[in-house]
Amino acid sequence: MSSGELSSAATRHPWDWYVEESWVTQRLIETLHGPLCGSYDDWFAGDLIWDPCCGMGNVLAPFMELGITVAGSDVQRRTSSPQFLFEHDFLADQSCLLDHWGPKSIVFNPPYSNQNGHKVRGLAEKFIRKAIALHANTVAALLPVKWLASEGRHTLFNEHVPRFVMILCERPSMPPGDVVAALGDNAFKHGKVDFMWVVWHRHVDLEPGETRTIWIEPRPKVRKVRK
């Protein structure tokens, strides 16, 4: 993905740190456990949920509320939340972690193009391939919808066929993490980019073309009461 697809290279956060709202993960969990996802209704059971680029921890918060064990890591500490365990480069060696962790799923909002201010081609794909290679039971990646349309990623989707593509019909706001505090109540308003969850499950074998697309309906509108 080119850096210009979401914002200009000059204005992107140097680590592609963009903050999703927790409702985005809540909708993922609800949809996976709902009737649209077929007979397999035991998603995440017994798994540790790992977000390797956890930022403020918003992806992990809904799992914690359900009593599911979570682990957050990132290349830099960006939160004081207890789910953040350590600073760690996900694309580096993982053997020190895997020796101590049991069954796991990886749920994350991966960076797309920037690492320490430098453009890295195919960065999100590198993260996804690494997550799949670590034998996570479920891999769920939050990505812009336009990420599906790519000659280069055709190979990824044929080698590792997603179980689901879940399109968020409500656009989430995704502000850079370093401006959230300054924006205050306006930080999570007026989303401009369409996002989706792409979900892989290693115990379900699919052929290319068998991926199911699901449209996640918007949250109910809150009616304002006139005073």
CSV table of C-alpha atoms in Angstrom, one decimal:
chain,number,residue,atom,x,y,z
A,1,MET,CA,0.0,0.0,0.0
A,2,SER,CA,1.4,3.4,-0.9
A,3,SER,CA,1.6,6.0,1.9
A,4,GLY,CA,-0.6,8.2,-0.2
A,5,GLU,CA,-3.7,5.9,0.0
A,6,LEU,CA,-4.6,7.0,3.5
A,7,SER,CA,-2.8,10.3,3.8
A,8,SER,CA,0.2,12.0,2.4
A,9,ALA,CA,3.7,10.7,3.2
A,10,ALA,CA,4.6,14.0,4.8
A,11,THR,CA,1.7,13.8,7.3
A,12,ARG,CA,1.8,10.1,8.2
A,13,HIS,CA,2.9,9.1,11.7
A,14,PRO,CA,6.5,7.9,11.5
A,15,TRP,CA,5.5,4.4,12.8
A,16,ASP,CA,2.0,4.4,11.1
A,17,TRP,CA,0.4,4.6,14.6
A,18,TYR,CA,-3.3,5.1,13.9
A,19,VAL,CA,-5.8,4.6,16.6
A,20,GLU,CA,-9.0,2.6,16.1
A,21,GLU,CA,-12.0,2.8,18.4
A,22,SER,CA,-12.8,-0.2,20.6
A,23,TRP,CA,-16.2,-0.7,19.0
A,24,VAL,CA,-14.4,-1.9,15.8
A,25,THR,CA,-13.2,-4.9,17.7
A,26,GLN,CA,-16.5,-5.4,19.5
A,27,ARG,CA,-18.2,-5.7,16.1
A,28,LEU,CA,-15.6,-8.3,15.0
A,29,ILE,CA,-16.3,-10.4,18.1
A,30,GLU,CA,-20.0,-10.1,17.8
A,31,THR,CA,-20.0,-11.0,14.1
A,32,LEU,CA,-17.7,-14.1,14.5
A,33,HIS,CA,-20.0,-15.4,17.2
A,34,GLY,CA,-23.2,-14.6,15.3
A,35,PRO,CA,-25.2,-16.6,12.8
A,36,LEU,CA,-23.5,-15.2,9.7
A,37,CYS,CA,-20.3,-17.1,10.5
A,38,GLY,CA,-21.7,-20.6,10.2
A,39,SER,CA,-21.3,-23.5,12.5
A,40,TYR,CA,-17.9,-22.7,14.0
A,41,ASP,CA,-18.9,-20.6,17.1
A,42,ASP,CA,-15.9,-21.3,19.4
A,43,TRP,CA,-13.7,-18.4,18.2
A,44,PHE,CA,-10.9,-17.5,20.6
A,45,ALA,CA,-11.9,-20.2,23.2
A,46,GLY,CA,-8.8,-20.9,25.3
A,47,ASP,CA,-6.6,-18.7,23.3
A,48,LEU,CA,-4.4,-15.8,24.5
A,49,ILE,CA,-5.2,-12.8,22.3
A,50,TRP,CA,-2.1,-11.0,21.2
A,51,ASP,CA,-1.9,-7.6,19.5
A,52,PRO,CA,1.7,-7.1,18.5
A,53,CYS,CA,1.2,-3.4,17.5
A,54,CYS,CA,-1.3,-2.5,20.3
A,55,GLY,CA,-0.7,1.2,20.5
A,56,MET,CA,-3.2,2.4,23.2
A,57,GLY,CA,-4.7,-1.1,23.6
A,58,ASN,CA,-8.1,-0.4,22.0
A,59,VAL,CA,-8.1,-3.7,20.1
A,60,LEU,CA,-7.6,-5.7,23.3
A,61,ALA,CA,-10.0,-3.9,25.6
A,62,PRO,CA,-13.2,-5.7,24.4
A,63,PHE,CA,-11.5,-9.1,24.9
A,64,MET,CA,-10.4,-8.1,28.4
A,65,GLU,CA,-14.1,-7.1,29.2
A,66,LEU,CA,-15.0,-10.7,28.3
A,67,GLY,CA,-12.5,-12.1,30.6
A,68,ILE,CA,-10.2,-13.4,27.8
A,69,THR,CA,-6.4,-13.3,28.5
A,70,VAL,CA,-4.7,-10.7,26.3
A,71,ALA,CA,-1.1,-9.6,25.6
A,72,GLY,CA,-0.1,-6.3,24.0
A,73,SER,CA,3.3,-5.4,22.6
A,74,ASP,CA,4.5,-2.7,20.3
A,75,VAL,CA,7.8,-1.3,19.0
A,76,GLN,CA,7.3,1.5,21.5
A,77,ARG,CA,5.3,1.8,24.7
A,78,ARG,CA,2.4,4.1,24.0
A,79,THR,CA,0.1,3.2,26.9
A,80,SER,CA,0.2,2.6,30.7
A,81,SER,CA,-2.5,-0.1,30.3
A,82,PRO,CA,-1.8,-3.4,32.1
A,83,GLN,CA,-2.3,-5.3,28.9
A,84,PHE,CA,0.9,-3.8,27.5
A,85,LEU,CA,3.6,-6.4,28.3
A,86,PHE,CA,6.8,-5.3,26.5
A,87,GLU,CA,8.4,-3.3,23.7
A,88,HIS,CA,9.0,-5.7,20.8
A,89,ASP,CA,9.5,-5.7,17.0
A,90,PHE,CA,7.0,-8.2,15.7
A,91,LEU,CA,9.0,-8.8,12.5
A,92,ALA,CA,12.0,-9.9,14.6
A,93,ASP,CA,12.6,-13.3,16.2
A,94,GLN,CA,9.7,-14.7,18.2
A,95,SER,CA,11.2,-17.8,19.7
A,96,CYS,CA,11.6,-16.2,23.2
A,97,LEU,CA,7.8,-15.7,23.3
A,98,LEU,CA,6.6,-18.9,21.7
A,99,ASP,CA,8.5,-21.0,24.2
A,100,HIS,CA,6.2,-19.8,27.0
A,101,TRP,CA,2.8,-19.1,25.2
A,102,GLY,CA,0.2,-21.7,24.5
A,103,PRO,CA,-2.7,-21.4,22.0
A,104,LYS,CA,-3.0,-17.9,20.7
A,105,SER,CA,-4.9,-15.7,18.2
A,106,ILE,CA,-3.4,-12.5,16.8
A,107,VAL,CA,-5.8,-9.6,16.3
A,108,PHE,CA,-4.3,-6.3,15.2
A,109,ASN,CA,-4.3,-3.1,13.2
A,110,PRO,CA,-1.0,-3.4,11.3
A,111,PRO,CA,1.1,-0.6,10.0
A,112,TYR,CA,0.8,-0.1,6.3
A,113,SER,CA,3.9,1.7,5.0
A,114,ASN,CA,6.0,3.5,7.6
A,115,GLN,CA,8.6,2.3,10.1
A,116,ASN,CA,10.6,4.9,12.0
A,117,GLY,CA,9.8,7.5,9.3
A,118,HIS,CA,10.9,5.2,6.4
A,119,LYS,CA,8.6,3.8,3.8
A,120,VAL,CA,8.5,0.0,3.8
A,121,ARG,CA,6.8,-1.6,0.8
A,122,GLY,CA,4.4,-4.4,1.6
A,123,LEU,CA,4.6,-3.7,5.4
A,124,ALA,CA,1.1,-4.9,6.3
A,125,GLU,CA,1.5,-8.0,4.3
A,126,LYS,CA,4.8,-8.8,6.1
A,127,PHE,CA,2.9,-8.5,9.4
A,128,ILE,CA,0.1,-10.8,8.2
A,129,ARG,CA,2.4,-13.4,6.8
A,130,LYS,CA,4.4,-13.4,10.1
A,131,ALA,CA,1.2,-13.8,12.1
A,132,ILE,CA,0.1,-16.8,10.0
A,133,ALA,CA,3.6,-18.3,10.2
A,134,LEU,CA,3.4,-18.2,14.0
A,135,HIS,CA,0.5,-20.7,13.8
A,136,ALA,CA,-2.0,-18.5,15.4
A,137,ASN,CA,-5.4,-20.2,15.5
A,138,THR,CA,-7.1,-17.0,14.3
A,139,VAL,CA,-5.5,-14.0,12.6
A,140,ALA,CA,-7.7,-10.9,12.2
A,141,ALA,CA,-6.3,-7.8,10.6
A,142,LEU,CA,-8.0,-4.4,10.4
A,143,LEU,CA,-7.3,-3.0,7.0
A,144,PRO,CA,-8.6,-0.4,4.5
A,145,VAL,CA,-11.1,-2.0,2.1
A,146,LYS,CA,-8.9,-0.9,-0.9
A,147,TRP,CA,-6.2,-3.2,0.4
A,148,LEU,CA,-8.1,-6.1,-1.3
A,149,ALA,CA,-7.4,-4.8,-4.8
A,150,SER,CA,-3.7,-5.4,-5.6
A,151,GLU,CA,-1.7,-7.4,-8.1
A,152,GLY,CA,1.0,-8.0,-5.5
A,153,ARG,CA,-1.4,-9.3,-2.8
A,154,HIS,CA,-3.1,-11.8,-5.2
A,155,THR,CA,-0.4,-14.3,-4.1
A,156,LEU,CA,-1.1,-13.8,-0.4
A,157,PHE,CA,-4.8,-14.4,-0.8
A,158,ASN,CA,-4.2,-17.5,-2.9
A,159,GLU,CA,-1.5,-19.0,-0.6
A,160,HIS,CA,-3.5,-18.1,2.5
A,161,VAL,CA,-7.2,-17.9,1.7
A,162,PRO,CA,-9.1,-15.8,4.3
A,163,ARG,CA,-12.0,-17.3,6.0
A,164,PHE,CA,-13.9,-14.0,6.1
A,165,VAL,CA,-13.7,-10.5,4.7
A,166,MET,CA,-15.9,-8.3,7.0
A,167,ILE,CA,-16.6,-4.9,5.7
A,168,LEU,CA,-17.4,-2.2,8.3
A,169,CYS,CA,-20.4,-0.3,6.8
A,170,GLU,CA,-19.8,2.4,9.4
A,171,ARG,CA,-16.5,4.2,8.8
A,172,PRO,CA,-14.3,4.3,11.9
A,173,SER,CA,-12.2,7.3,12.7
A,174,MET,CA,-8.5,6.5,12.7
A,175,PRO,CA,-6.5,9.5,13.9
A,176,PRO,CA,-2.8,9.5,14.5
A,177,GLY,CA,-2.1,8.4,18.0
A,178,ASP,CA,0.0,11.5,18.8
A,179,VAL,CA,-2.9,13.9,18.2
A,180,VAL,CA,-5.7,12.0,20.0
A,181,ALA,CA,-5.3,13.9,23.3
A,182,ALA,CA,-5.1,17.3,21.6
A,183,LEU,CA,-8.2,16.6,19.5
A,184,GLY,CA,-10.3,15.6,22.6
A,185,ASP,CA,-13.9,14.9,21.7
A,186,ASN,CA,-13.2,15.4,18.0
A,187,ALA,CA,-10.6,12.7,17.8
A,188,PHE,CA,-13.0,10.0,16.8
A,189,LYS,CA,-15.4,11.8,14.5
A,190,HIS,CA,-15.9,11.9,10.7
A,191,GLY,CA,-14.1,8.7,9.5
A,192,LYS,CA,-13.1,9.1,5.8
A,193,VAL,CA,-11.7,5.7,4.9
A,194,ASP,CA,-13.6,2.4,4.6
A,195,PHE,CA,-12.2,-0.4,6.7
A,196,MET,CA,-12.6,-4.1,7.0
A,197,TRP,CA,-11.5,-7.1,9.1
A,198,VAL,CA,-9.8,-9.9,7.2
A,199,VAL,CA,-9.9,-13.1,9.1
A,200,TRP,CA,-7.9,-16.3,8.7
A,201,HIS,CA,-8.4,-19.5,10.7
A,202,ARG,CA,-5.8,-22.2,10.5
A,203,HIS,CA,-8.2,-25.1,11.2
A,204,VAL,CA,-10.4,-24.3,8.2
A,205,ASP,CA,-8.9,-25.2,4.8
A,206,LEU,CA,-10.3,-23.1,1.9
A,207,GLU,CA,-9.6,-23.0,-1.8
A,208,PRO,CA,-9.2,-19.6,-3.6
A,209,GLY,CA,-12.5,-18.1,-4.2
A,210,GLU,CA,-14.2,-19.6,-1.1
A,211,THR,CA,-13.7,-16.6,1.1
A,212,ARG,CA,-17.0,-15.3,2.5
A,213,THR,CA,-17.8,-11.6,2.5
A,214,ILE,CA,-19.9,-10.2,5.4
A,215,TRP,CA,-21.1,-6.6,5.7
A,216,ILE,CA,-21.1,-5.5,9.4
A,217,GLU,CA,-24.0,-3.2,9.9
A,218,PRO,CA,-23.5,0.2,11.5
A,219,ARG,CA,-24.2,0.7,15.1
A,220,PRO,CA,-27.7,2.0,16.0
A,221,LYS,CA,-27.9,5.8,15.9
A,222,VAL,CA,-28.3,7.5,19.2
A,223,ARG,CA,-31.3,9.8,19.1
A,224,LYS,CA,-30.7,13.2,20.5
A,225,VAL,CA,-33.4,14.5,22.8
A,226,ARG,CA,-34.3,18.2,22.4
A,227,LYS,CA,-34.3,20.1,25.6
